[in-house]
Coordinates of N, CA and C in Angstrom, one line a residue:
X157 N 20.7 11.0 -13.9 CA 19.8 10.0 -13.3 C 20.5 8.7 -13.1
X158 N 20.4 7.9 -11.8 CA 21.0 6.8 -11.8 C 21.0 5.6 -13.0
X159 N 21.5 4.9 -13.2 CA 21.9 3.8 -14.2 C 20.6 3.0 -12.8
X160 N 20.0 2.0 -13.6 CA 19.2 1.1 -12.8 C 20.1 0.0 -11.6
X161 N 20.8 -0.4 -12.1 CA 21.9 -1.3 -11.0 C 22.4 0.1 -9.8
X162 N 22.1 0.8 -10.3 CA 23.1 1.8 -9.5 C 21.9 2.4 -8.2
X163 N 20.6 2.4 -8.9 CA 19.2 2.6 -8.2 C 19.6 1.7 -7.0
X164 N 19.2 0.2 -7.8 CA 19.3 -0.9 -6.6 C 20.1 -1.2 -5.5
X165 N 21.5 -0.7 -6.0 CA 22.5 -0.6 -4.6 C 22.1 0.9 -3.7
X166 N 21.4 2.1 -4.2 CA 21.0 2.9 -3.3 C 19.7 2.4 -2.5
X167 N 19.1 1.9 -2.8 CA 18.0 1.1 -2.1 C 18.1 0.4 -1.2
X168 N 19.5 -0.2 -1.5 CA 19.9 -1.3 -0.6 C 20.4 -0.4 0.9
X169 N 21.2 0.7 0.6 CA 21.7 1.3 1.6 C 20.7 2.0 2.1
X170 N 19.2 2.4 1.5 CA 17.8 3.0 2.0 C 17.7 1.9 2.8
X171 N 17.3 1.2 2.6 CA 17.0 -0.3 3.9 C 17.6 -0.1 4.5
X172 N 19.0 -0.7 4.3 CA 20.1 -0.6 5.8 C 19.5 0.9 6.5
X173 N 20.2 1.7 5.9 CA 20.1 3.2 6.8 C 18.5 3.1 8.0
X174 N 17.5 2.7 6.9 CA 15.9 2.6 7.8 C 15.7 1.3 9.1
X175 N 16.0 0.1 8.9 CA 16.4 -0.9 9.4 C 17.6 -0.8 10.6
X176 N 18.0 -0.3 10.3 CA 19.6 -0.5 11.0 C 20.5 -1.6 11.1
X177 N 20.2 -2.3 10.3 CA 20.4 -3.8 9.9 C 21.6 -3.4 9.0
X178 N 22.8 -4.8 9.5 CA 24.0 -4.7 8.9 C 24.1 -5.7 7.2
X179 N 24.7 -5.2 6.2 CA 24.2 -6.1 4.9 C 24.3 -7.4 5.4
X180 N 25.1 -7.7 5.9 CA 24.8 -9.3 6.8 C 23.2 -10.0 7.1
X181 N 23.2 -8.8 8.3 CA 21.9 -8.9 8.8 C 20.2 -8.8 7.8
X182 N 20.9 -7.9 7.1 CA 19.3 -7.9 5.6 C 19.8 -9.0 4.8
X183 N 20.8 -9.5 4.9 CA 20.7 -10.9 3.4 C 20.4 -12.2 3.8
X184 N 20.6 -12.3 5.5 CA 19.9 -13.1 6.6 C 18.5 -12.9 6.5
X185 N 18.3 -11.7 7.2 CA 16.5 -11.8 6.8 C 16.1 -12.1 5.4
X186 N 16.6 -12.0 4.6 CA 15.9 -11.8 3.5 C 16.3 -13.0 2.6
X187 N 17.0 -13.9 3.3 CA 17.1 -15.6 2.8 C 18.1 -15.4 1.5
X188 N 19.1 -14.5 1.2 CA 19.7 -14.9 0.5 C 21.7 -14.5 1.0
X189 N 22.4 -15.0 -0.1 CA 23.4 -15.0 0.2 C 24.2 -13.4 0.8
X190 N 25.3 -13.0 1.8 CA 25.7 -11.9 2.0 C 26.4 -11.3 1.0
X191 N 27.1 -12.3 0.2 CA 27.9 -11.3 -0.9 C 27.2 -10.8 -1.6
X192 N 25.8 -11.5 -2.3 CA 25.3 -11.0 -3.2 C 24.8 -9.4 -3.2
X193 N 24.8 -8.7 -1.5 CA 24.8 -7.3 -1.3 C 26.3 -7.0 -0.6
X194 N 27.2 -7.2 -0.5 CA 28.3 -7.1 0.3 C 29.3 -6.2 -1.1
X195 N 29.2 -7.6 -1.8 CA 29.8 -7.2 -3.5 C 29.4 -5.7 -4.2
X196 N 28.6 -5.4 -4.3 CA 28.0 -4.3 -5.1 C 28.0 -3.4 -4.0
X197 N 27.8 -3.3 -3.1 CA 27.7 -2.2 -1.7 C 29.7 -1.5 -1.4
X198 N 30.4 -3.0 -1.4 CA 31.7 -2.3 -1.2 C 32.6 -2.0 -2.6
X199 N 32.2 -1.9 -3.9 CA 32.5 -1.8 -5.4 C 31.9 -1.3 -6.3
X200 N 32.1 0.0 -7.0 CA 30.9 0.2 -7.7 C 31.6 -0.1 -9.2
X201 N 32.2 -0.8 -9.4 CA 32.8 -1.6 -10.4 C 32.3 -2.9 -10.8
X202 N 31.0 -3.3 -9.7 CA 31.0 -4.9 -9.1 C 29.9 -4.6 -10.8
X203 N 30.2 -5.9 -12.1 CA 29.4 -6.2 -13.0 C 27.9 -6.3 -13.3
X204 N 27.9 -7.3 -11.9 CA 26.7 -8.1 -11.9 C 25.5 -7.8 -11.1
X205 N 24.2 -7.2 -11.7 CA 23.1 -6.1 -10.9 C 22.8 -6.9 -9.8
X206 N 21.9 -6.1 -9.3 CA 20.8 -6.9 -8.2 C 19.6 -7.5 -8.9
X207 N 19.0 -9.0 -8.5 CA 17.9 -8.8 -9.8 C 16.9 -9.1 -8.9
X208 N 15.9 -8.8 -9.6 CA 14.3 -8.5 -9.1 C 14.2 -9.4 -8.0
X209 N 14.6 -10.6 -8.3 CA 14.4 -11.6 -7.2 C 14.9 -11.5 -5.6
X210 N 15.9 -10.5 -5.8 CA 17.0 -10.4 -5.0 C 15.9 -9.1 -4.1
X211 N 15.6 -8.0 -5.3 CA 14.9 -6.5 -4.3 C 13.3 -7.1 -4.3
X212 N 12.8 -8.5 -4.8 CA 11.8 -8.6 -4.3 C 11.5 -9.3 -3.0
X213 N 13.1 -10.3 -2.7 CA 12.8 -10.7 -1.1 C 13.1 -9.9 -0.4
X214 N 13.9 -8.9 -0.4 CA 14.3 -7.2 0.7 C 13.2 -6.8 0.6
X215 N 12.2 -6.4 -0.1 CA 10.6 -6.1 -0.2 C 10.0 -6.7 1.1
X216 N 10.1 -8.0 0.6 CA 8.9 -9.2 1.4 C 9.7 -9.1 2.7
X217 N 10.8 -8.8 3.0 CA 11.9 -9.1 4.5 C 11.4 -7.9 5.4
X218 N 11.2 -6.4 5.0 CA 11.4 -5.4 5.6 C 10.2 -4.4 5.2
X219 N 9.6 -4.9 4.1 CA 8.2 -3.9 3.9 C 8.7 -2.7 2.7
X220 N 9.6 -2.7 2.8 CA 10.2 -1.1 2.0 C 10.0 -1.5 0.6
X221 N 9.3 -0.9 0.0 CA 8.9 -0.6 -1.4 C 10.0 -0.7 -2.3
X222 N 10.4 -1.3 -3.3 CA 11.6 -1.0 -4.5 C 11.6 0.3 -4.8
X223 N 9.9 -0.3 -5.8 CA 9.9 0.9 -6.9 C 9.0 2.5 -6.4
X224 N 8.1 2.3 -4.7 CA 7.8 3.7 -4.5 C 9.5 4.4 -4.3
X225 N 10.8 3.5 -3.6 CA 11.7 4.5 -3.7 C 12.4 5.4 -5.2
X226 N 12.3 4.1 -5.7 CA 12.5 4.5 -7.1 C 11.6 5.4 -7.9
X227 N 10.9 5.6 -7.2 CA 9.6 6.7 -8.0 C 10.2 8.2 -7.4
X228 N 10.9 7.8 -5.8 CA 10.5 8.9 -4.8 C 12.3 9.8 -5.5
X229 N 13.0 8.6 -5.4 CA 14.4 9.0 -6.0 C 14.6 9.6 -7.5
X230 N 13.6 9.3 -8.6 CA 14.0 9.9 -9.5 C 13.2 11.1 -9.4
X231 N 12.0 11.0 -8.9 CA 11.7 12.6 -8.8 C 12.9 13.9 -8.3
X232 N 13.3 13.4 -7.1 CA 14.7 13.6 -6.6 C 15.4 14.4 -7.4
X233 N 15.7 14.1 -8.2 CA 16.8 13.8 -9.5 C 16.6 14.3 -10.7
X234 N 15.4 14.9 -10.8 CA 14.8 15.7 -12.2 C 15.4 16.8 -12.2
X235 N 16.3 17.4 -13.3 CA 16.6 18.7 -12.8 C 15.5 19.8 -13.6
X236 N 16.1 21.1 -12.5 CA 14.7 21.9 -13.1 C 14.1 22.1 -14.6
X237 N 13.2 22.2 -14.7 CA 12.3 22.4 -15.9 C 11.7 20.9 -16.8
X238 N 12.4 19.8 -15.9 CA 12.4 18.5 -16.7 C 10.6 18.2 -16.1
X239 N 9.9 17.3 -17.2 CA 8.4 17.0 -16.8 C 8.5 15.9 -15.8
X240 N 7.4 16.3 -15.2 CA 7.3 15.4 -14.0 C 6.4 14.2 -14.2
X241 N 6.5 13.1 -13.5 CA 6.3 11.5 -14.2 C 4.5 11.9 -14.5
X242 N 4.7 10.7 -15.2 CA 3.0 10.8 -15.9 C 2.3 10.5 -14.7
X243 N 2.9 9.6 -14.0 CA 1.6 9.5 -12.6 C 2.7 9.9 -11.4
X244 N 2.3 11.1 -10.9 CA 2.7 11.5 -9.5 C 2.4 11.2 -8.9
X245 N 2.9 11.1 -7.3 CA 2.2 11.0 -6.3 C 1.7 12.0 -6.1
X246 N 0.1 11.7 -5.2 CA -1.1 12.7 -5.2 C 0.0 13.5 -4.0
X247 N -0.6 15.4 -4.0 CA 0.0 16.1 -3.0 C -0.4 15.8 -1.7
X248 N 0.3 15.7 -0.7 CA 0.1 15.3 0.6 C 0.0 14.0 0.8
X249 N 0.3 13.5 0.1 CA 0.8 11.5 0.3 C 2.5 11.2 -0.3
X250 N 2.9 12.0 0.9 CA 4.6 11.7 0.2 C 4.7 10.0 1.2
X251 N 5.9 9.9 -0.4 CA 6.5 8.3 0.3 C 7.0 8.3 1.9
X252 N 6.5 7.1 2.5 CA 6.9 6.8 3.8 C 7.4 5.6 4.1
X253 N 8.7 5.6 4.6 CA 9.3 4.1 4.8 C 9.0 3.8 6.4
X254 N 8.6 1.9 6.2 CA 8.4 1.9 7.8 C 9.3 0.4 7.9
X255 N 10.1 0.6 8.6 CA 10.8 -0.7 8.9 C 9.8 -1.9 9.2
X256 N 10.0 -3.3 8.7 CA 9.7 -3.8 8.4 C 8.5 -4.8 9.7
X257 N 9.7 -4.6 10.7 CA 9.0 -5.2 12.0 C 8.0 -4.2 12.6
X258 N 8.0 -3.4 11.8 CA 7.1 -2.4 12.3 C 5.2 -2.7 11.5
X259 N 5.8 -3.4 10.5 CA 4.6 -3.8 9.6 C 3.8 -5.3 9.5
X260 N 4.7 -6.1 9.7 CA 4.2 -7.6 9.2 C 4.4 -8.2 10.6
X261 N 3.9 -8.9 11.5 CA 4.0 -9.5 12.5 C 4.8 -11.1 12.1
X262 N 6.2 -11.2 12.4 CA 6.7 -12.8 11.6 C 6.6 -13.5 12.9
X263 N 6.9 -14.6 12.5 CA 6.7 -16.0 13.6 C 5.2 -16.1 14.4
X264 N 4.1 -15.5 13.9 CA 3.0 -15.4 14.5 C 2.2 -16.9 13.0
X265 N 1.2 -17.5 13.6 CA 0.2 -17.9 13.0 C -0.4 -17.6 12.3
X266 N -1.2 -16.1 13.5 CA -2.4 -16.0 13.0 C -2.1 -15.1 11.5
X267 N -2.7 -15.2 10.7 CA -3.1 -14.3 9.5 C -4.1 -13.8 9.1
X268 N -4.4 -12.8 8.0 CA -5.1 -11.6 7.9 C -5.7 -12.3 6.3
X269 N -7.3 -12.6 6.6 CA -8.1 -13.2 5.3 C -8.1 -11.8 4.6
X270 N -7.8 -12.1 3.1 CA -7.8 -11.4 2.1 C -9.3 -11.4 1.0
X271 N -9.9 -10.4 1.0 CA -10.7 -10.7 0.1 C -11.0 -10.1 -1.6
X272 N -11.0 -10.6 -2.9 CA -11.0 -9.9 -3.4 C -12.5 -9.0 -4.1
X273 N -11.6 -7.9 -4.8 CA -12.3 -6.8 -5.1 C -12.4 -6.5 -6.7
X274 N -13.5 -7.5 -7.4 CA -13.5 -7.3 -8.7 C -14.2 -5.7 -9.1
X275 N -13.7 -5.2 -10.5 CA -13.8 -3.5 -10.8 C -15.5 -3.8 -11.2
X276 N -16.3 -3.3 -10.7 CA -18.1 -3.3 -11.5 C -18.3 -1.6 -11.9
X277 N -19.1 -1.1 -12.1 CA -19.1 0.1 -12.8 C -19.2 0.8 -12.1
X278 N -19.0 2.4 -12.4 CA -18.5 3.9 -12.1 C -17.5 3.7 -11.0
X279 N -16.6 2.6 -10.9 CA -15.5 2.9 -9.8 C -16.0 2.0 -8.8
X280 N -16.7 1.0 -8.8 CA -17.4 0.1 -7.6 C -16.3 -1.0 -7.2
X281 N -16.2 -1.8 -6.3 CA -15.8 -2.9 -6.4 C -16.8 -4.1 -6.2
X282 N -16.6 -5.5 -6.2 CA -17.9 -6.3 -6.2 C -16.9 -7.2 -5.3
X283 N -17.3 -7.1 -3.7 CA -16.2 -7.9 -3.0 C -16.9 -9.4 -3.0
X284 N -15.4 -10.1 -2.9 CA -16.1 -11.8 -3.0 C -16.5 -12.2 -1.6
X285 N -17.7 -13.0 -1.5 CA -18.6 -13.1 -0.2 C -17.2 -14.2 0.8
X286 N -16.5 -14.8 0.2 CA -15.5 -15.6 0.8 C -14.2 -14.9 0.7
X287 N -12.9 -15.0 1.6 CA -11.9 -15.2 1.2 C -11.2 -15.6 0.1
X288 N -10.2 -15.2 -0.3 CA -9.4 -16.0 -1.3 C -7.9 -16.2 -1.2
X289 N -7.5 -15.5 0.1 CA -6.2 -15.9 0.3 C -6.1 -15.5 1.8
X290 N -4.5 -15.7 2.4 CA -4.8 -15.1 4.1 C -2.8 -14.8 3.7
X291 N -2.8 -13.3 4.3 CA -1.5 -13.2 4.7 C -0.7 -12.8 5.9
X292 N 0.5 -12.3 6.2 CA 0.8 -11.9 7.5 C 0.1 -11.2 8.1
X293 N -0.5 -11.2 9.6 CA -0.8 -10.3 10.0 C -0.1 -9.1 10.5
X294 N -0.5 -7.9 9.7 CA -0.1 -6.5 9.8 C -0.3 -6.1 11.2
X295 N 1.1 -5.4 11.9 CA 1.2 -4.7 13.0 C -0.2 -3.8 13.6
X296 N -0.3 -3.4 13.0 CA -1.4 -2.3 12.6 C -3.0 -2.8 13.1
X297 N -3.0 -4.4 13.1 CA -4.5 -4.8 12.8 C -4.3 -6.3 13.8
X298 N -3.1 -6.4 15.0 CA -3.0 -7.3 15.6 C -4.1 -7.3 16.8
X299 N -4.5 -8.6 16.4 CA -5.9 -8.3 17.6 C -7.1 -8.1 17.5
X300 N -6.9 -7.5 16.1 CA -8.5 -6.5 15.5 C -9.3 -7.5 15.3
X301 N -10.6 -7.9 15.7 CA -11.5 -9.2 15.4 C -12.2 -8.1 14.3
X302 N -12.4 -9.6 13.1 CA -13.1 -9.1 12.0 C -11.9 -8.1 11.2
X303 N -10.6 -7.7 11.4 CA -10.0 -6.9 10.7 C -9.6 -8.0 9.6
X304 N -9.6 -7.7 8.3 CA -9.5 -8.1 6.3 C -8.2 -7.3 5.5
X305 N -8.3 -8.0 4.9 CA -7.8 -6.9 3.5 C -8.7 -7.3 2.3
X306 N -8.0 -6.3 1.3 CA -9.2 -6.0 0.1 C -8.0 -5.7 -0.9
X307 N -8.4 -6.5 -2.1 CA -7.5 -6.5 -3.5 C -8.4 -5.8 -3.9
X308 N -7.1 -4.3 -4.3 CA -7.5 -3.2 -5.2 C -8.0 -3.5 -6.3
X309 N -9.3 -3.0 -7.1 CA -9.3 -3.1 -8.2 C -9.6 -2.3 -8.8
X310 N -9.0 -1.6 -10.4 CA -9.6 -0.3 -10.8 C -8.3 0.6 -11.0
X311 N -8.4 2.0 -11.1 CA -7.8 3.2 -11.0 C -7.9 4.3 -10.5
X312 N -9.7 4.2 -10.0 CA -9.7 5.7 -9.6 C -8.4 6.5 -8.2
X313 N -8.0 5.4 -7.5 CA -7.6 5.6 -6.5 C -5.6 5.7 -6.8
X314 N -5.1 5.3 -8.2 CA -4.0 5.7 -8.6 C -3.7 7.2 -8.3
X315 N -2.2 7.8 -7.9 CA -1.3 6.5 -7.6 C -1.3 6.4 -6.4
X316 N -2.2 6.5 -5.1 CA -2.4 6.3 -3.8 C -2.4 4.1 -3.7
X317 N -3.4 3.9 -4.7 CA -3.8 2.6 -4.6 C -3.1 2.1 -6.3
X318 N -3.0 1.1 -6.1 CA -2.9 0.6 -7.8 C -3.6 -0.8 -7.7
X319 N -3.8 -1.3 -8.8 CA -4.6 -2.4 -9.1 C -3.8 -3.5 -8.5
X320 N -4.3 -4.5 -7.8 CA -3.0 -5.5 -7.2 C -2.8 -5.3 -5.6
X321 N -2.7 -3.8 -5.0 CA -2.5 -3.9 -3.9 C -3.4 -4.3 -3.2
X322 N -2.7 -4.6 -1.5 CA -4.1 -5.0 -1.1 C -4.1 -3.6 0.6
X323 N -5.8 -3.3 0.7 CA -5.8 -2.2 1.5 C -6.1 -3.0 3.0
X324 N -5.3 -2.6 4.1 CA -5.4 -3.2 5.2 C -6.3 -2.3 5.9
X325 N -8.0 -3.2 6.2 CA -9.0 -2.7 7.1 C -9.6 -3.2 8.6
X326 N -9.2 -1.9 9.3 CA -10.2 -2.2 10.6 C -11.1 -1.7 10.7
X327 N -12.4 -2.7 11.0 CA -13.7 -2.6 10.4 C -14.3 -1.4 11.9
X328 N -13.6 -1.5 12.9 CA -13.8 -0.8 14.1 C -13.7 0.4 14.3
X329 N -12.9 1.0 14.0 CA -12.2 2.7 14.4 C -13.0 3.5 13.2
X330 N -13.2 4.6 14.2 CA -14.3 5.2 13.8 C -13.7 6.6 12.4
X331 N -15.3 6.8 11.6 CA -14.5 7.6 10.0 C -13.7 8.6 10.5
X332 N -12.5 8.7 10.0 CA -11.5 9.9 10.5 C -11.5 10.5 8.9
X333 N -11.6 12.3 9.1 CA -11.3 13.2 8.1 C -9.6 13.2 7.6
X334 N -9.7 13.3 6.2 CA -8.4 13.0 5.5 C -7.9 11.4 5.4
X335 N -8.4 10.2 5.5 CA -8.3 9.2 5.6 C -9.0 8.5 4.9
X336 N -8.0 6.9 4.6 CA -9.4 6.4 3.3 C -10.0 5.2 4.0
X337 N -11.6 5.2 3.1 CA -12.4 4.3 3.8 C -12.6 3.4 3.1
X338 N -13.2 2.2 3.6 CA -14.1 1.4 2.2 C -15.6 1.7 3.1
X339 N -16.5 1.9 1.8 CA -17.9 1.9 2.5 C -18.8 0.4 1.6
X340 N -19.5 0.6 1.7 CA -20.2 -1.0 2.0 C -22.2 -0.2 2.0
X341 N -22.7 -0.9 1.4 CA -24.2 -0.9 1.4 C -24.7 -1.7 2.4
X342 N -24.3 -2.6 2.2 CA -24.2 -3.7 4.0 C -22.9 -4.5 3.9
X343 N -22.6 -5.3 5.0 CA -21.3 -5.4 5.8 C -21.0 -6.6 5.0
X344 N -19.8 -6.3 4.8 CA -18.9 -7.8 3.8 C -19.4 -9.1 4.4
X345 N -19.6 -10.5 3.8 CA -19.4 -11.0 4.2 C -20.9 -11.8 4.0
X346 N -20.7 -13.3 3.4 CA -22.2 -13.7 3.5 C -23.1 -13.9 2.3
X347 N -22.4 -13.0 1.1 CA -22.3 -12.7 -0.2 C -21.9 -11.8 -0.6
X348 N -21.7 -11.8 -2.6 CA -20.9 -10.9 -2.7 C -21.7 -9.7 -2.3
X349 N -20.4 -8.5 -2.2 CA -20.8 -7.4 -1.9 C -20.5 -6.0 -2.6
X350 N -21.5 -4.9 -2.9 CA -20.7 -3.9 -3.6 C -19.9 -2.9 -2.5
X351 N -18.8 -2.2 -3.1 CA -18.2 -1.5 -2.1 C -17.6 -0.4 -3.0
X352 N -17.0 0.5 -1.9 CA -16.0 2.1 -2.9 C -14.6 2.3 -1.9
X353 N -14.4 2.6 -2.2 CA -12.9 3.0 -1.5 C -12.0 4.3 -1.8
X354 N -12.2 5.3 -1.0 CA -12.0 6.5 -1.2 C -11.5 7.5 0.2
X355 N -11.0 8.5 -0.1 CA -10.4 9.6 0.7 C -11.7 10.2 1.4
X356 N -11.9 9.9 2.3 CA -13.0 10.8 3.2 C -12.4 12.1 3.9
X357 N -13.0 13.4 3.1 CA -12.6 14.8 3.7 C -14.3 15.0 4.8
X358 N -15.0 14.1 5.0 CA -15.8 15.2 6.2 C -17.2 14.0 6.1
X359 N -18.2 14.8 6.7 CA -19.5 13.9 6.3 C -20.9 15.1 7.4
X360 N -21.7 15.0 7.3 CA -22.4 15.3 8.0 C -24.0 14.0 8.0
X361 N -25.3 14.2 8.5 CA -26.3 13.3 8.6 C -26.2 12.7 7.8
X362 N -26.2 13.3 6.5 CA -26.6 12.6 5.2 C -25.9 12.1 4.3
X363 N -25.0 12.7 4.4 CA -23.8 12.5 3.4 C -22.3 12.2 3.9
X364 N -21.6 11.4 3.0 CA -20.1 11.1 2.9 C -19.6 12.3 1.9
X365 N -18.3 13.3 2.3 CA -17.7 13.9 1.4 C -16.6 13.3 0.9
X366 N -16.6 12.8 -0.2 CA -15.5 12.1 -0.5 C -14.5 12.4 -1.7
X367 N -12.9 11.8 -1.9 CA -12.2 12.1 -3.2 C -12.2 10.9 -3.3
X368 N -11.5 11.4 -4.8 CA -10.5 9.6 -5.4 C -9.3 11.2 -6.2
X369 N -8.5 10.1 -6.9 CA -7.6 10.8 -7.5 C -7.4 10.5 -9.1
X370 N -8.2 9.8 -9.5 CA -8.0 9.5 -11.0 C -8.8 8.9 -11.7
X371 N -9.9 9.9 -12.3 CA -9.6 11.2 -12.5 C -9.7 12.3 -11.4
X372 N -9.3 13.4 -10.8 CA -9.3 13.6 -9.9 C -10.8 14.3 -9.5
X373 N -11.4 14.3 -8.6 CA -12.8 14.9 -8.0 C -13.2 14.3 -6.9
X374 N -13.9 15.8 -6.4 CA -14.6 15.7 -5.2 C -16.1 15.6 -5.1
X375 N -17.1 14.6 -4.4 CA -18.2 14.3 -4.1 C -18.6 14.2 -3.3
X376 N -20.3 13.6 -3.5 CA -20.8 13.0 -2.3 C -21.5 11.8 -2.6
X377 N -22.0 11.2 -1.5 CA -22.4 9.8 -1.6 C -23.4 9.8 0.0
X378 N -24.6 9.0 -0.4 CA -25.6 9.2 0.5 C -25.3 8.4 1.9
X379 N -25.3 8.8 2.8 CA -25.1 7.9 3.9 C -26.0 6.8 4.8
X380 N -27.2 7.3 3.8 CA -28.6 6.2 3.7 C -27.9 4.8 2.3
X381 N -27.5 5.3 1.6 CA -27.2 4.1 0.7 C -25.7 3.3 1.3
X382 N -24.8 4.0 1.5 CA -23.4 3.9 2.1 C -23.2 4.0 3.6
X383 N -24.4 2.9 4.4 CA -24.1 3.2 6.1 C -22.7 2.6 6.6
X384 N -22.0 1.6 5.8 CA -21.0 0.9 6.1 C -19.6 1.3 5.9
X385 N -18.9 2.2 7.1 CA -17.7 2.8 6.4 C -16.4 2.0 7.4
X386 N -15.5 1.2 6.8 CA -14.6 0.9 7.5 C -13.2 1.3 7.3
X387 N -12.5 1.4 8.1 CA -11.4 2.6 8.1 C -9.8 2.1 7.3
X388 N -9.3 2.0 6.5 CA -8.2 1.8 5.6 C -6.9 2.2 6.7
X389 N -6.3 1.1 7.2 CA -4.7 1.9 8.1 C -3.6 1.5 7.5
X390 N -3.5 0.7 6.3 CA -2.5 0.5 5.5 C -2.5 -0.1 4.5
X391 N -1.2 -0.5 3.8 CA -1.3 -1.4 2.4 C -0.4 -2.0 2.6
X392 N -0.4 -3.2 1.7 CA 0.3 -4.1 0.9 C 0.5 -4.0 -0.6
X393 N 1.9 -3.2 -0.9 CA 1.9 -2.9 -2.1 C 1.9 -3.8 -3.4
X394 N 1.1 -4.6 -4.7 CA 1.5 -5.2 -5.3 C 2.8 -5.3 -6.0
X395 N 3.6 -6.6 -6.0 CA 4.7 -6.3 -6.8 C 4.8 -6.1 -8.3

């Protein structure tokens, strides 16, 4: 298994490679000095690690996750019979890298109000009737009137969601099977509000068929109580 300094220079070459950006060009975007990736990329003798600060602006520059690679790479790297991490990733949600301009719109104004999502009982969230913060606006949601985000709260939705992230929603496009939703008793906004956030496999008149993954199960939920389903197209992963 990699030595951790040794992770973070393969990460770095995961960006470049995804990016196509020269180490020049990512320590430009990413507001810090070129040697500080130049050194460790052309020496694997070079002492001095990358530190958090450093893979947390390549994070914030390009969208690419640290530690989902580092989750995705030591799995990688287990050789046979070794146990596999206490929290997997759920089957059919393998890691996906998206270059960065592909995700965060820069040099734009406008931004994406965040609202958060305190944990209330059996898995609910209790959204705040206001904003509480506004970030870039996501590729994904340019344009979208009324498109939000929503701070994760809870577990059931680990390791898809973790506490901290925030899920990027357009309140518009209509429920798609295998996809996650937030549903809503009535529509955010106005006061607080209760909500759920989950994998929708189907629905018919009455019902929402829905998962979560932790603990894992499948249900339903009335579509007389839960008329409000808006559609989840991405994340922002907590650091």
């Amino acid at each position: 298994m990699a030595e951790p300094n040794q992770l973070a220079v393969e990460y770095v070459r995961h960006v470049l490679g995804v990016t196509g950006l020269s180490p020049t060009g990512l320590a430009l975007r990413a507001g810090i000095s070129s040697t500080t990736l130049t050194r460790p990329l052309n020496s694997a003798d070079y002492k001095f690690a990358l530190t958090n600060t450093t893979l947390s602006k390549i994070e914030a520059a390009t969208g690419i996750a640290y530690l989902s690679f580092a989750a995705a790479h030591r799995t990688d790297q287990m050789p046979p019979g070794s146990e596999a991490p206490a929290q997997p990733r759920t089957a059919g949600q393998p890691v996906r890298y998206v270059p960065g301009e592909q995700v965060v719109l820069s040099g734009r104004r406008n931004l994406l109000p965040v609202f958060s999502g305190a944990m209330g009982g059996d898995g609910k969230l209790i959204v705040s009737s206001d904003f509480v913060d506004h970030m870039a606006m996501p590729a994904a949601l340019e344009g979208v009137q009324g498109a939000y985000g929503l701070i994760v709260d809870g577990s059931s939705m680990n390791p898809e969601f973790w506490e901290g992230d925030i899920a990027w929603i357009n309140p518009h496009l209509k429920p798609a099977r295998g996809r996650n939703h937030v549903f809503f008793h009535t529509p955010p906004g106005g006061e607080d509000a209760e909500a759920i956030i989950k994998r929708l496999n189907g629905w018919n008149d009455r019902e929402w068929q829905l998962e979560q993954w932790n603990p894992a199960k499948q249900f339903t939920e009335s579509r007389r109580i839960w008329p409000i389903c808006h559609r989840v197209v991405g994340k922002y992963e907590a650091p």
